[in-house]
């Protein structure tokens, strides 16, 4: 009896060992993708990366994709990355700045290549040395927002606004640079700036109604995840007060904002996926693989909100035309 | 296989680092009988203060700065409770909320700091141990050394007269009042010590994961309470030192469960549910253990069977 128990234990230990050491097929790459938090833009990126990898898998090399979302928990993020490393991933994809930074720290010694997505300021937060030559084992795509172009659109509709509101979350690193840019742009033009910040949906709702009560003529928000999450709850307040909301991502418009201008996150995800394929398939050197930035040329207008504010959509289109490469229109989504 | 073990190494590192916060709750929750909900905030405070000081070039001062900042935060919580008579849960929540803004301000109006190239206690030990067999275990070495200091400190502290008064304040406030000890002072000092430890834990976390962000402490109070409860399953009626070690074991086991869940490719979003289940198991274990050991009869009795015994 005792003997059989012992044999059983040994056998199970051996299977455990064997299951850990399963050798990978030569033409399959294991990829670990980690998302930072559930968010319309970030989810869009992750879906598109996986789509590109699956599409590639049909014809060429195969990809075994491990996908996780740490839901903004720093310790869990570390455990996920450690789990990826233990599963011998050939490459890691980090979506959003905190994930990219954590992957950078975790791969310092093992040099597993890392591709990041949607890091707004990769040089500023020391993830890469420079956009042209990252210098380490990490490169990727940046959703850097050209704040100037958003304000060009604002000024195209309202040549000399007196008061403009800035709505954002102080806790969002990606908002820092564009908000500083916005302040200097507005100061140069002599426009009064009203700042309103919040750290969660209910605070953003209050901040938005505060802006309305202070009589701003337009509101600007960069690609701020907190405001994005709250957009569905604030777009009616702003639209009813006839205040257009100019934002730094098309997903805002999908949630009711008047204008989303900037990075097409679906496209960013596809480009990130393509980068992963290129690096692994063609054995590219990450240290010299430039960070990809995007020509933020697409203005996305929400036609429902546009009508509610009282703008004529055709008029808006003509006025916007000189300042962007293309104009898209959509209505508020009912499901995502 | 090496990779397999490395995930448990990461879990141990994270578990041991958070175990300092668990020990802080061991003081405030178990001994002082105060549920300090400012823990998340003071953990992040430790991380941000530590990070800022370390970036400024003072890797060791950073640890003390973090402890100091945590103690001030503890002082505020205690002041609200004892002097302004705000309910202890509420005082913790209020301070936790306020700390969010303070933490952003400490990090220079930023929500995230990169410590990848910053000299910290970990990088120093890494180069120190680079040619020894402890090469890959430098983080564990640092944490275990600091933990040993913390456990010694707590054990000695709780055995002093002040420690006795602290335990008594949590046990029987009326008795303490009648024996001419001032419970206000005890509560203030107790909360300052516990928050100092929480902040130390936070700063070590930031140094270990090489970045500090505004969410680094979110949910720590739940994790720490769960770890503490798991810990109390061991060494129940033993001395202070063993109880403290039980709390540390609890923190590490808690992370191991996460590692196993991830190994089974469970989506990370379910981990919170896993931790909730762990807490329930830890809380109910003492009531369930005996009947289960007695077999079917015992289980029947547990679920509403008539009590014949």
Coordinates of C-alpha atoms in Angstrom, one line a residue:
Chain A
X1 CA 0.0 0.0 0.0
X2 CA 2.7 2.4 1.1
X3 CA 4.8 1.5 -1.9
X4 CA 1.9 2.2 -4.4
X5 CA 1.4 5.6 -2.8
X6 CA 5.1 6.4 -3.2
X7 CA 5.1 5.3 -6.8
X8 CA 2.0 7.4 -7.4
X9 CA 3.7 10.4 -6.0
X10 CA 6.8 9.9 -8.1
X11 CA 4.7 9.4 -11.2
X12 CA 2.8 12.6 -10.6
X13 CA 5.9 14.5 -9.8
X14 CA 7.4 13.3 -13.1
X15 CA 4.3 14.3 -15.1
X16 CA 4.5 17.7 -13.5
X17 CA 8.1 18.0 -14.5
X18 CA 7.4 16.8 -18.0
X19 CA 4.5 19.2 -18.4
X20 CA 6.8 22.1 -17.5
X21 CA 9.4 21.1 -19.9
X22 CA 7.3 20.5 -23.0
X23 CA 9.5 21.5 -25.8
X24 CA 8.1 24.1 -28.1
X25 CA 7.6 23.5 -31.8
X26 CA 10.3 25.2 -33.7
X27 CA 8.0 27.3 -35.9
X28 CA 5.8 28.5 -33.0
X29 CA 6.5 31.7 -31.1
X30 CA 5.0 32.2 -27.7
X31 CA 3.8 35.8 -27.0
X32 CA 2.7 37.2 -23.7
X33 CA 0.4 40.2 -24.0
X34 CA -0.5 42.1 -20.9
X35 CA -3.2 44.9 -20.9
X36 CA -3.1 47.5 -18.1
X37 CA -6.9 48.0 -17.5
X38 CA -10.2 47.5 -19.2
X39 CA -10.6 50.5 -21.4
X40 CA -12.2 51.1 -24.8
X41 CA -8.9 52.2 -26.5
X42 CA -6.6 49.7 -24.8
X43 CA -9.0 46.8 -25.4
X44 CA -9.1 47.8 -29.1
X45 CA -5.3 47.7 -29.2
X46 CA -5.1 44.2 -27.7
X47 CA -7.8 42.8 -30.0
X48 CA -6.1 44.1 -33.1
X49 CA -2.6 42.8 -32.0
X50 CA -4.1 39.4 -31.5
X51 CA -5.9 39.6 -34.8
X52 CA -2.8 40.4 -36.7
X53 CA -0.9 37.6 -35.0
X54 CA -3.7 35.1 -35.8
X55 CA -3.9 36.2 -39.4
X56 CA -0.1 35.8 -39.7
X57 CA -0.4 32.3 -38.1
X58 CA -2.6 31.1 -41.0
X59 CA 0.1 31.5 -43.6
X60 CA 3.5 31.7 -41.9
X61 CA 4.8 31.2 -38.4
X62 CA 2.4 30.2 -35.6
X63 CA 1.9 32.3 -32.5
X64 CA 0.9 30.9 -29.1
X65 CA -0.7 33.9 -27.4
X66 CA -1.0 34.3 -23.7
X67 CA -3.3 37.3 -22.8
X68 CA -3.7 38.8 -19.4
X69 CA -5.1 42.0 -17.9
X70 CA -3.7 43.2 -14.6
X71 CA -6.5 45.6 -13.9
X72 CA -4.2 48.3 -12.6
X73 CA -2.9 46.1 -9.8
X74 CA 0.9 46.6 -9.6
X75 CA 1.8 43.4 -7.7
X76 CA -0.4 41.2 -10.0
X77 CA 1.3 42.9 -13.0
X78 CA 4.6 41.6 -11.7
X79 CA 3.2 38.2 -11.1
X80 CA 1.8 38.1 -14.6
X81 CA 5.1 39.1 -16.2
X82 CA 7.0 36.5 -14.1
X83 CA 4.4 33.9 -15.2
X84 CA 5.1 34.9 -18.9
X85 CA 8.9 34.5 -18.3
X86 CA 8.3 31.1 -16.7
X87 CA 6.3 30.1 -19.7
X88 CA 9.3 30.9 -21.9
X89 CA 7.7 33.6 -24.0
X90 CA 9.7 34.7 -27.0
X91 CA 8.4 38.2 -26.8
X92 CA 6.3 40.3 -24.5
X93 CA 3.8 43.0 -25.4
X94 CA 3.0 45.6 -22.8
X95 CA 0.0 47.8 -23.4
X96 CA 0.1 51.2 -21.7
X97 CA 3.0 52.9 -19.8
X98 CA 2.9 51.1 -16.4
X99 CA 3.0 47.7 -18.1
X100 CA 5.8 48.7 -20.5
X101 CA 7.8 50.0 -17.5
X102 CA 7.3 46.8 -15.5
X103 CA 8.3 44.7 -18.5
X104 CA 11.4 46.8 -19.0
X105 CA 12.4 46.2 -15.3
X106 CA 11.7 42.5 -15.5
X107 CA 13.7 41.8 -18.7
X108 CA 16.8 43.7 -17.6
X109 CA 18.8 40.5 -17.1
X110 CA 17.1 38.0 -19.4
X111 CA 16.8 40.4 -22.4
X112 CA 13.5 39.0 -23.6
X113 CA 12.4 41.4 -26.4
X114 CA 9.5 43.7 -25.4
X115 CA 7.1 45.6 -27.7
X116 CA 5.0 48.2 -26.1
X117 CA 1.8 49.8 -27.3
X118 CA 0.2 53.2 -26.5
X119 CA 3.0 54.7 -24.5
X120 CA 2.5 58.4 -24.9
X121 CA 6.0 59.6 -24.0
X122 CA 8.5 56.7 -24.1
X123 CA 11.5 59.0 -24.0
X124 CA 10.2 61.1 -21.1
X125 CA 9.5 58.1 -18.9
X126 CA 12.8 56.5 -19.8
X127 CA 11.6 53.4 -21.6
X128 CA 13.7 54.1 -24.6
X129 CA 16.8 56.3 -25.2
X130 CA 15.4 57.9 -28.3
X131 CA 12.5 57.2 -30.7
X132 CA 14.9 56.5 -33.6
X133 CA 17.2 54.1 -31.6
X134 CA 15.6 52.7 -28.5
X135 CA 18.9 51.2 -27.3
X136 CA 17.6 48.3 -25.2
X137 CA 15.5 45.3 -25.6
X138 CA 12.3 47.4 -25.8
X139 CA 10.5 49.2 -28.6
X140 CA 7.0 49.8 -29.7
X141 CA 4.3 52.2 -30.8
X142 CA 3.5 55.5 -29.2
X143 CA 0.2 57.3 -29.1
X144 CA 1.8 60.7 -28.7
X145 CA -0.8 63.4 -29.2
X146 CA -0.1 66.5 -31.3
X147 CA -2.0 68.9 -29.1
X148 CA -1.6 71.8 -31.5
X149 CA -3.7 70.1 -34.2
X150 CA -6.6 69.6 -31.8
X151 CA -6.6 73.3 -31.0
X152 CA -6.3 74.2 -34.7
X153 CA -9.7 72.5 -35.1
X154 CA -11.1 74.3 -32.0
X155 CA -10.0 77.6 -33.4
X156 CA -11.4 76.8 -36.8
X157 CA -14.9 76.7 -35.4
X158 CA -14.5 79.4 -32.8
X159 CA -11.8 81.9 -33.8
X160 CA -11.4 83.7 -30.5
X161 CA -12.8 81.9 -27.6
X162 CA -12.7 83.7 -24.2
X163 CA -12.7 80.8 -21.9
X164 CA -11.7 77.2 -22.5
X165 CA -11.9 74.3 -20.1
X166 CA -9.3 71.6 -19.6
X167 CA -10.9 68.4 -18.3
X168 CA -8.5 65.6 -17.2
X169 CA -7.2 63.3 -14.4
X170 CA -4.0 64.4 -12.6
X171 CA -3.3 60.8 -12.0
X172 CA -3.0 60.0 -15.7
X173 CA 0.6 60.2 -16.9
X174 CA -0.4 60.5 -20.5
X175 CA -2.3 63.7 -19.8
X176 CA 0.6 65.6 -18.4
X177 CA 2.4 66.7 -21.5
X178 CA -0.6 67.6 -23.7
X179 CA -2.2 69.6 -20.8
X180 CA 1.0 71.6 -20.4
X181 CA 1.0 72.1 -24.2
X182 CA -2.6 73.2 -24.1
X183 CA -1.9 75.7 -21.4
X184 CA 0.9 77.3 -23.4
X185 CA -1.2 77.3 -26.6
X186 CA -4.1 79.0 -24.9
X187 CA -1.9 81.5 -23.0
X188 CA -0.3 82.5 -26.3
X189 CA -3.7 83.3 -27.7
X190 CA -4.8 85.1 -24.5
X191 CA -7.6 82.7 -23.8
X192 CA -8.6 82.2 -20.1
X193 CA -8.1 78.6 -19.0
X194 CA -10.4 76.8 -16.5
X195 CA -9.0 73.6 -15.2
X196 CA -11.2 70.8 -13.8
X197 CA -9.8 67.5 -12.7
X198 CA -11.2 64.3 -11.2
X199 CA -9.8 60.9 -10.4
X200 CA -12.9 58.7 -11.1
X201 CA -16.2 58.8 -13.0
X202 CA -18.2 60.7 -10.3
X203 CA -15.5 63.3 -9.8
X204 CA -15.3 63.8 -13.6
X205 CA -19.1 64.3 -13.7
X206 CA -18.8 67.0 -11.1
X207 CA -15.8 68.6 -12.8
X208 CA -17.7 68.7 -16.1
X209 CA -20.7 70.5 -14.5
X210 CA -18.3 72.8 -12.8
X211 CA -16.9 73.8 -16.3
X212 CA -20.5 74.3 -17.5
X213 CA -21.3 76.6 -14.6
X214 CA -18.1 78.6 -15.2
X215 CA -19.3 79.3 -18.8
X216 CA -16.5 77.8 -20.8
X217 CA -16.9 77.9 -24.6
X218 CA -15.2 74.6 -25.3
X219 CA -13.6 71.8 -23.4
X220 CA -10.3 69.9 -24.2
X221 CA -9.3 66.5 -22.9
X222 CA -6.2 64.6 -24.0
X223 CA -6.2 60.8 -24.4
X224 CA -7.1 60.5 -20.7
X225 CA -8.4 57.1 -19.7
X226 CA -10.4 58.3 -16.6
X227 CA -12.3 60.9 -18.7
X228 CA -12.8 58.3 -21.4
X229 CA -14.5 56.0 -18.9
X230 CA -16.7 58.9 -17.8
X231 CA -17.5 60.3 -21.2
X232 CA -20.9 58.5 -21.5
X233 CA -22.0 60.2 -18.3
X234 CA -20.9 63.7 -19.2
X235 CA -21.4 64.2 -23.0
X236 CA -25.1 65.1 -22.5
X237 CA -24.3 67.7 -19.9
X238 CA -21.8 69.4 -22.2
X239 CA -23.9 69.0 -25.3
X240 CA -27.0 70.5 -23.6
X241 CA -24.9 73.5 -22.6
X242 CA -23.8 73.8 -26.2
X243 CA -20.2 73.2 -25.3
X244 CA -18.2 71.1 -27.8
X245 CA -15.8 68.6 -26.2
X246 CA -12.5 68.3 -28.1
X247 CA -10.7 65.1 -27.2
X248 CA -7.5 63.2 -28.0
X249 CA -8.9 59.9 -29.2
X250 CA -11.6 58.7 -31.6
X251 CA -13.1 56.4 -28.9
X252 CA -14.3 59.5 -27.0
X253 CA -16.5 60.4 -30.0
X254 CA -17.9 56.9 -30.0
X255 CA -18.9 57.6 -26.4
X256 CA -20.6 60.9 -27.2
X257 CA -17.9 63.6 -27.3
X258 CA -18.2 66.1 -30.1
X259 CA -14.8 65.5 -31.6
X260 CA -12.2 62.8 -31.2
X261 CA -8.9 63.6 -32.9
X262 CA -5.8 61.6 -32.9
X263 CA -4.6 58.1 -32.9
X264 CA -6.7 55.4 -34.4
X265 CA -6.2 52.8 -31.7
X266 CA -7.3 49.9 -34.0
X267 CA -4.6 50.9 -36.4
X268 CA -2.1 51.3 -33.6
X269 CA -2.9 47.8 -32.5
X270 CA -2.4 46.4 -36.0
X271 CA 1.0 48.2 -36.4
X272 CA 2.1 46.9 -33.0
X273 CA 1.1 43.4 -34.1
X274 CA 3.0 43.9 -37.4
X275 CA 6.0 45.0 -35.4
X276 CA 5.9 41.8 -33.3
X277 CA 5.8 39.7 -36.4
X278 CA 8.6 41.6 -38.1
X279 CA 10.9 41.3 -35.0
X280 CA 10.4 37.6 -34.5
X281 CA 10.1 36.4 -38.1
X282 CA 13.0 38.5 -39.5
X283 CA 15.0 38.4 -36.3
X284 CA 15.3 42.2 -36.1
X285 CA 17.4 43.9 -33.5
X286 CA 15.1 45.6 -31.0
X287 CA 17.8 48.1 -29.9
X288 CA 17.8 49.8 -33.4
X289 CA 14.1 49.3 -34.2
X290 CA 12.6 52.7 -34.2
X291 CA 9.5 53.5 -32.1
X292 CA 6.6 54.1 -34.3
X293 CA 4.5 57.3 -34.0
X294 CA 1.4 58.1 -36.0
X295 CA 0.4 60.9 -38.2
X296 CA -2.6 61.8 -36.2
X297 CA -4.7 62.9 -39.1
X298 CA -8.2 61.7 -38.5
X299 CA -10.9 63.9 -37.0
X300 CA -13.9 61.8 -35.8
X301 CA -17.1 63.8 -35.4
X302 CA -20.1 62.6 -33.5
X303 CA -23.0 63.8 -35.6
X304 CA -25.7 63.5 -32.9
X305 CA -23.7 65.6 -30.5
X306 CA -22.8 68.0 -33.3
X307 CA -26.5 68.6 -34.1
X308 CA -27.4 69.0 -30.4
X309 CA -24.8 71.7 -29.9
X310 CA -26.3 73.4 -33.0
X311 CA -23.4 73.1 -35.4
X312 CA -24.1 72.3 -39.0
X313 CA -22.2 69.2 -39.9
X314 CA -21.4 70.2 -43.4
X315 CA -20.1 73.6 -42.2
X316 CA -18.0 71.9 -39.6
X317 CA -16.5 69.6 -42.2
X318 CA -15.5 72.5 -44.5
X319 CA -13.9 74.4 -41.6
X320 CA -12.0 71.3 -40.4
X321 CA -10.8 70.2 -43.8
X322 CA -7.6 72.3 -44.0
X323 CA -6.4 71.0 -40.6
X324 CA -6.8 67.2 -40.9
X325 CA -6.1 64.5 -43.4
X326 CA -9.5 62.9 -43.2
X327 CA -12.9 63.3 -41.4
X328 CA -15.0 60.5 -40.1
X329 CA -18.5 60.7 -38.7
X330 CA -20.3 58.4 -36.3
X331 CA -23.0 58.3 -33.8
X332 CA -22.9 57.4 -30.1
X333 CA -22.5 53.7 -29.7
X334 CA -25.1 51.7 -27.9
X335 CA -22.9 48.8 -27.1
X336 CA -19.2 48.2 -27.2
Chain B
X1 CA 11.9 24.1 -14.5
X2 CA 14.0 27.1 -13.6
X3 CA 11.2 29.3 -15.0
X4 CA 8.7 27.4 -13.0
X5 CA 10.5 28.1 -9.8
X6 CA 11.2 31.7 -10.8
X7 CA 7.4 32.5 -10.6
X8 CA 7.4 31.2 -7.1
X9 CA 10.5 33.3 -6.4
X10 CA 8.6 36.4 -7.7
X11 CA 5.6 35.5 -5.5
X12 CA 7.9 35.1 -2.5
X13 CA 9.5 38.5 -3.1
X14 CA 6.1 40.2 -3.5
X15 CA 4.7 38.3 -0.5
X16 CA 7.6 39.1 1.8
X17 CA 7.5 42.7 0.8
X18 CA 3.8 43.1 1.5
X19 CA 4.3 41.0 4.6
X20 CA 5.7 44.2 6.2
X21 CA 2.4 45.8 5.6
X22 CA 0.8 42.7 7.0
X23 CA 2.9 43.1 10.2
X24 CA 1.7 46.7 10.3
X25 CA -1.9 45.5 10.4
X26 CA -0.8 42.9 12.9
X27 CA -0.1 45.8 15.2
X28 CA -3.1 48.0 14.4
X29 CA -5.8 45.3 13.7
X30 CA -4.8 42.4 15.9
X31 CA -3.2 44.2 18.8
X32 CA -4.7 47.7 18.8
X33 CA -8.1 46.4 17.4
X34 CA -8.3 49.2 14.9
X35 CA -9.0 48.5 11.2
X36 CA -6.8 51.1 9.6
X37 CA -8.2 51.8 6.1
X38 CA -5.6 54.3 5.3
X39 CA -3.2 51.4 4.6
X40 CA -3.6 51.7 0.7
X41 CA -2.7 55.4 0.9
X42 CA 0.2 55.1 3.2
X43 CA 1.6 52.2 1.2
X44 CA 1.6 54.4 -1.9
X45 CA 2.9 57.3 0.2
X46 CA 5.9 55.2 1.1
X47 CA 6.4 54.2 -2.5
X48 CA 6.3 57.8 -3.8
X49 CA 8.3 59.4 -1.1
X50 CA 10.9 56.6 -1.3
X51 CA 11.0 56.9 -5.1
X52 CA 11.5 60.6 -5.1
X53 CA 14.3 60.5 -2.5
X54 CA 16.0 57.6 -4.2
X55 CA 15.9 59.4 -7.6
X56 CA 17.4 62.4 -5.8
X57 CA 20.4 60.1 -5.1
X58 CA 19.8 58.9 -1.5
X59 CA 19.0 55.2 -1.7
X60 CA 19.1 54.5 2.1
X61 CA 17.7 57.8 3.3
X62 CA 14.8 56.9 1.0
X63 CA 13.8 54.1 3.3
X64 CA 13.8 56.3 6.4
X65 CA 12.0 59.1 4.5
X66 CA 9.3 56.6 3.6
X67 CA 9.0 55.4 7.2
X68 CA 8.8 59.0 8.4
X69 CA 6.2 60.0 5.9
X70 CA 4.1 57.0 6.9
X71 CA 4.4 57.9 10.6
X72 CA 3.1 61.4 9.9
X73 CA 0.2 59.9 8.0
X74 CA -0.4 57.5 11.0
X75 CA -0.3 60.5 13.3
X76 CA -3.1 62.2 11.3
X77 CA -5.3 59.1 11.3
X78 CA -4.8 58.8 15.1
X79 CA -5.4 62.5 15.7
X80 CA -8.7 62.3 13.8
X81 CA -9.7 59.3 15.8
X82 CA -8.6 60.2 19.3
X83 CA -8.8 64.0 19.4
X84 CA -11.6 64.8 16.9
X85 CA -13.5 61.6 17.8
X86 CA -14.0 60.6 14.2
X87 CA -15.0 56.9 13.8
X88 CA -11.8 54.9 13.2
X89 CA -13.0 53.4 9.9
X90 CA -14.0 56.8 8.6
X91 CA -10.7 58.4 9.8
X92 CA -8.8 55.8 7.7
X93 CA -11.0 56.3 4.7
X94 CA -10.7 60.1 4.8
X95 CA -6.9 60.0 5.2
X96 CA -6.7 57.5 2.4
X97 CA -8.6 59.8 0.1
X98 CA -6.5 62.8 1.0
X99 CA -3.3 60.9 0.4
X100 CA -4.2 60.4 -3.3
X101 CA -3.6 64.1 -4.0
X102 CA -0.6 64.2 -1.7
X103 CA 1.0 61.2 -3.5
X104 CA 0.5 62.8 -6.9
X105 CA 2.0 66.0 -5.5
X106 CA 5.0 64.1 -4.0
X107 CA 5.7 62.5 -7.4
X108 CA 5.9 66.0 -8.9
X109 CA 2.3 66.1 -10.3
X110 CA 2.9 62.8 -12.1
X111 CA 1.2 59.5 -11.6
X112 CA 4.2 57.3 -12.4
X113 CA 8.0 57.4 -11.8
X114 CA 10.6 55.2 -13.5
X115 CA 13.2 53.7 -11.1
X116 CA 14.9 51.5 -13.7
X117 CA 18.2 53.3 -13.6
X118 CA 18.0 54.5 -10.0
X119 CA 20.4 53.3 -7.3
X120 CA 18.4 51.5 -4.6
X121 CA 19.1 49.1 -1.8
X122 CA 18.3 46.3 -4.3
X123 CA 20.8 47.4 -6.9
X124 CA 23.5 47.8 -4.3
X125 CA 22.9 44.2 -3.1
X126 CA 22.8 43.0 -6.6
X127 CA 26.3 44.2 -7.4
X128 CA 27.5 43.1 -3.9
X129 CA 26.2 39.5 -4.4
X130 CA 26.9 39.3 -8.1
X131 CA 29.8 36.8 -7.8
X132 CA 28.3 34.7 -5.1
X133 CA 25.8 31.8 -5.2
X134 CA 23.1 34.3 -4.0
X135 CA 23.5 36.0 -7.3
X136 CA 19.8 35.6 -8.4
X137 CA 18.4 35.9 -4.9
X138 CA 19.6 39.4 -4.0
X139 CA 16.0 40.7 -3.7
X140 CA 15.1 37.9 -1.2
X141 CA 18.3 38.6 0.8
X142 CA 17.5 42.3 1.2
X143 CA 13.9 41.6 2.1
X144 CA 14.7 38.8 4.6
X145 CA 17.3 41.0 6.3
X146 CA 14.8 43.9 6.6
X147 CA 12.0 41.5 7.7
X148 CA 14.3 40.1 10.4
X149 CA 14.9 43.6 11.7
X150 CA 11.1 44.4 11.6
X151 CA 10.1 41.1 13.4
X152 CA 12.7 41.6 16.1
X153 CA 11.6 45.2 16.6
X154 CA 7.9 44.2 16.8
X155 CA 8.6 41.3 19.2
X156 CA 10.7 43.4 21.5
X157 CA 8.3 46.3 21.3
X158 CA 5.2 44.3 22.2
X159 CA 7.1 42.8 25.2
X160 CA 7.9 46.2 26.7
X161 CA 5.5 48.0 29.1
X162 CA 4.4 50.2 26.2
X163 CA 3.7 47.0 24.2
X164 CA 1.6 45.5 27.0
X165 CA -0.4 48.8 27.2
X166 CA -0.8 48.7 23.5
X167 CA -2.2 45.1 23.6
X168 CA -4.4 46.0 26.5
X169 CA -5.8 49.1 24.7
X170 CA -7.0 46.8 22.0
X171 CA -8.2 44.1 24.4
X172 CA -10.0 46.0 27.1
X173 CA -10.1 49.8 26.8
X174 CA -12.0 50.3 30.1
X175 CA -9.3 48.4 32.0
X176 CA -6.6 50.5 30.5
X177 CA -8.4 53.7 31.3
X178 CA -8.9 52.6 34.9
X179 CA -5.2 51.7 35.3
X180 CA -4.2 55.3 34.6
X181 CA -2.6 54.6 31.2
X182 CA -3.5 57.2 28.6
X183 CA -5.0 55.2 25.7
X184 CA -4.8 58.2 23.4
X185 CA -1.0 58.3 23.4
X186 CA -0.9 54.5 23.0
X187 CA -3.2 54.7 20.0
X188 CA -1.3 57.5 18.4
X189 CA 2.1 55.8 18.8
X190 CA 0.7 52.5 17.7
X191 CA -0.8 53.9 14.5
X192 CA 2.4 55.8 13.8
X193 CA 4.5 52.7 14.0
X194 CA 2.1 50.6 11.9
X195 CA 1.8 53.3 9.2
X196 CA 5.6 53.7 9.2
X197 CA 5.9 50.0 8.5
X198 CA 3.2 50.1 5.8
X199 CA 5.2 52.9 4.1
X200 CA 8.4 51.0 4.4
X201 CA 6.7 48.1 2.7
X202 CA 5.5 50.4 -0.1
X203 CA 8.9 51.9 -0.7
X204 CA 10.5 48.4 -0.9
X205 CA 7.8 47.4 -3.4
X206 CA 8.5 50.4 -5.6
X207 CA 12.3 49.7 -5.5
X208 CA 11.7 46.0 -6.2
X209 CA 9.4 46.5 -9.2
X210 CA 11.5 49.6 -10.3
X211 CA 8.6 52.0 -10.6
X212 CA 6.2 53.8 -8.4
X213 CA 2.7 54.6 -9.6
X214 CA -0.4 56.0 -8.0
X215 CA -2.1 52.6 -8.0
X216 CA 0.8 50.7 -6.4
X217 CA -1.1 50.5 -3.1
X218 CA -4.6 49.9 -4.3
X219 CA -6.1 46.9 -2.6
X220 CA -3.2 46.3 -0.3
X221 CA -5.4 46.5 2.8
X222 CA -7.5 43.6 1.5
X223 CA -4.5 41.6 0.5
X224 CA -2.9 42.3 3.9
X225 CA -6.0 41.4 5.9
X226 CA -6.4 38.2 3.9
X227 CA -2.7 37.4 4.5
X228 CA -3.1 38.2 8.2
X229 CA -6.1 35.9 8.5
X230 CA -4.3 33.1 6.7
X231 CA -1.4 33.7 9.0
X232 CA -3.5 33.4 12.2
X233 CA -4.3 29.8 11.2
X234 CA -0.8 29.0 12.1
X235 CA 0.6 29.5 15.6
X236 CA -2.6 30.6 17.1
X237 CA -1.9 30.5 20.8
X238 CA 1.8 31.0 20.5
X239 CA 4.2 33.9 21.3
X240 CA 4.4 37.2 19.5
X241 CA 7.3 36.3 17.3
X242 CA 5.7 33.1 16.0
X243 CA 2.5 35.0 15.4
X244 CA 4.4 37.5 13.4
X245 CA 6.0 34.8 11.4
X246 CA 2.6 33.3 10.8
X247 CA 1.5 36.6 9.3
X248 CA 4.6 36.5 7.0
X249 CA 3.8 33.0 5.9
X250 CA 0.2 34.1 5.2
X251 CA 1.4 36.9 2.9
X252 CA 3.6 34.5 0.9
X253 CA 1.0 31.8 0.7
X254 CA -1.5 34.4 -0.6
X255 CA 0.9 35.2 -3.5
X256 CA 1.4 31.5 -4.2
X257 CA -2.3 31.1 -4.7
X258 CA -2.2 33.9 -7.3
X259 CA 0.8 32.2 -9.0
X260 CA -1.0 28.9 -9.2
X261 CA -4.1 30.6 -10.5
X262 CA -2.0 32.3 -13.2
X263 CA -0.3 29.0 -14.0
X264 CA -3.7 27.5 -14.7
X265 CA -4.2 30.3 -17.2
X266 CA -6.9 31.9 -15.1
X267 CA -7.7 35.5 -16.3
X268 CA -6.1 37.9 -13.8
X269 CA -9.5 39.6 -13.3
X270 CA -10.6 36.5 -11.3
X271 CA -7.8 36.9 -8.8
X272 CA -9.9 39.3 -6.7
X273 CA -12.6 36.6 -6.4
X274 CA -9.8 34.1 -5.5
X275 CA -8.7 36.4 -2.7
X276 CA -12.3 36.8 -1.5
X277 CA -12.6 33.0 -1.3
X278 CA -9.3 32.8 0.6
X279 CA -10.5 35.2 3.2
X280 CA -13.8 33.3 3.7
X281 CA -11.9 30.1 4.0
X282 CA -9.4 31.6 6.5
X283 CA -12.2 33.2 8.5
X284 CA -14.4 30.1 8.7
X285 CA -11.6 27.5 9.0
X286 CA -11.7 27.3 12.7
X287 CA -15.4 26.5 12.7
X288 CA -15.2 24.1 9.8
X289 CA -12.0 22.3 10.6
X290 CA -13.1 20.1 13.4
X291 CA -16.5 18.9 12.0
X292 CA -14.8 18.1 8.6
X293 CA -12.1 16.1 10.4
X294 CA -14.9 14.1 12.2
X295 CA -16.3 13.2 8.8
X296 CA -19.9 13.0 7.5
X297 CA -21.5 13.3 11.0
X298 CA -19.5 16.4 11.8
X299 CA -20.4 18.1 8.5
X300 CA -24.1 17.3 9.0
X301 CA -23.9 18.9 12.4
X302 CA -22.1 22.0 10.9
X303 CA -25.0 22.6 8.5
X304 CA -27.9 22.9 10.9
X305 CA -28.0 19.4 12.2
X306 CA -29.4 19.1 15.7
X307 CA -26.9 19.6 18.3
X308 CA -26.9 16.4 20.4
X309 CA -23.5 16.7 21.8

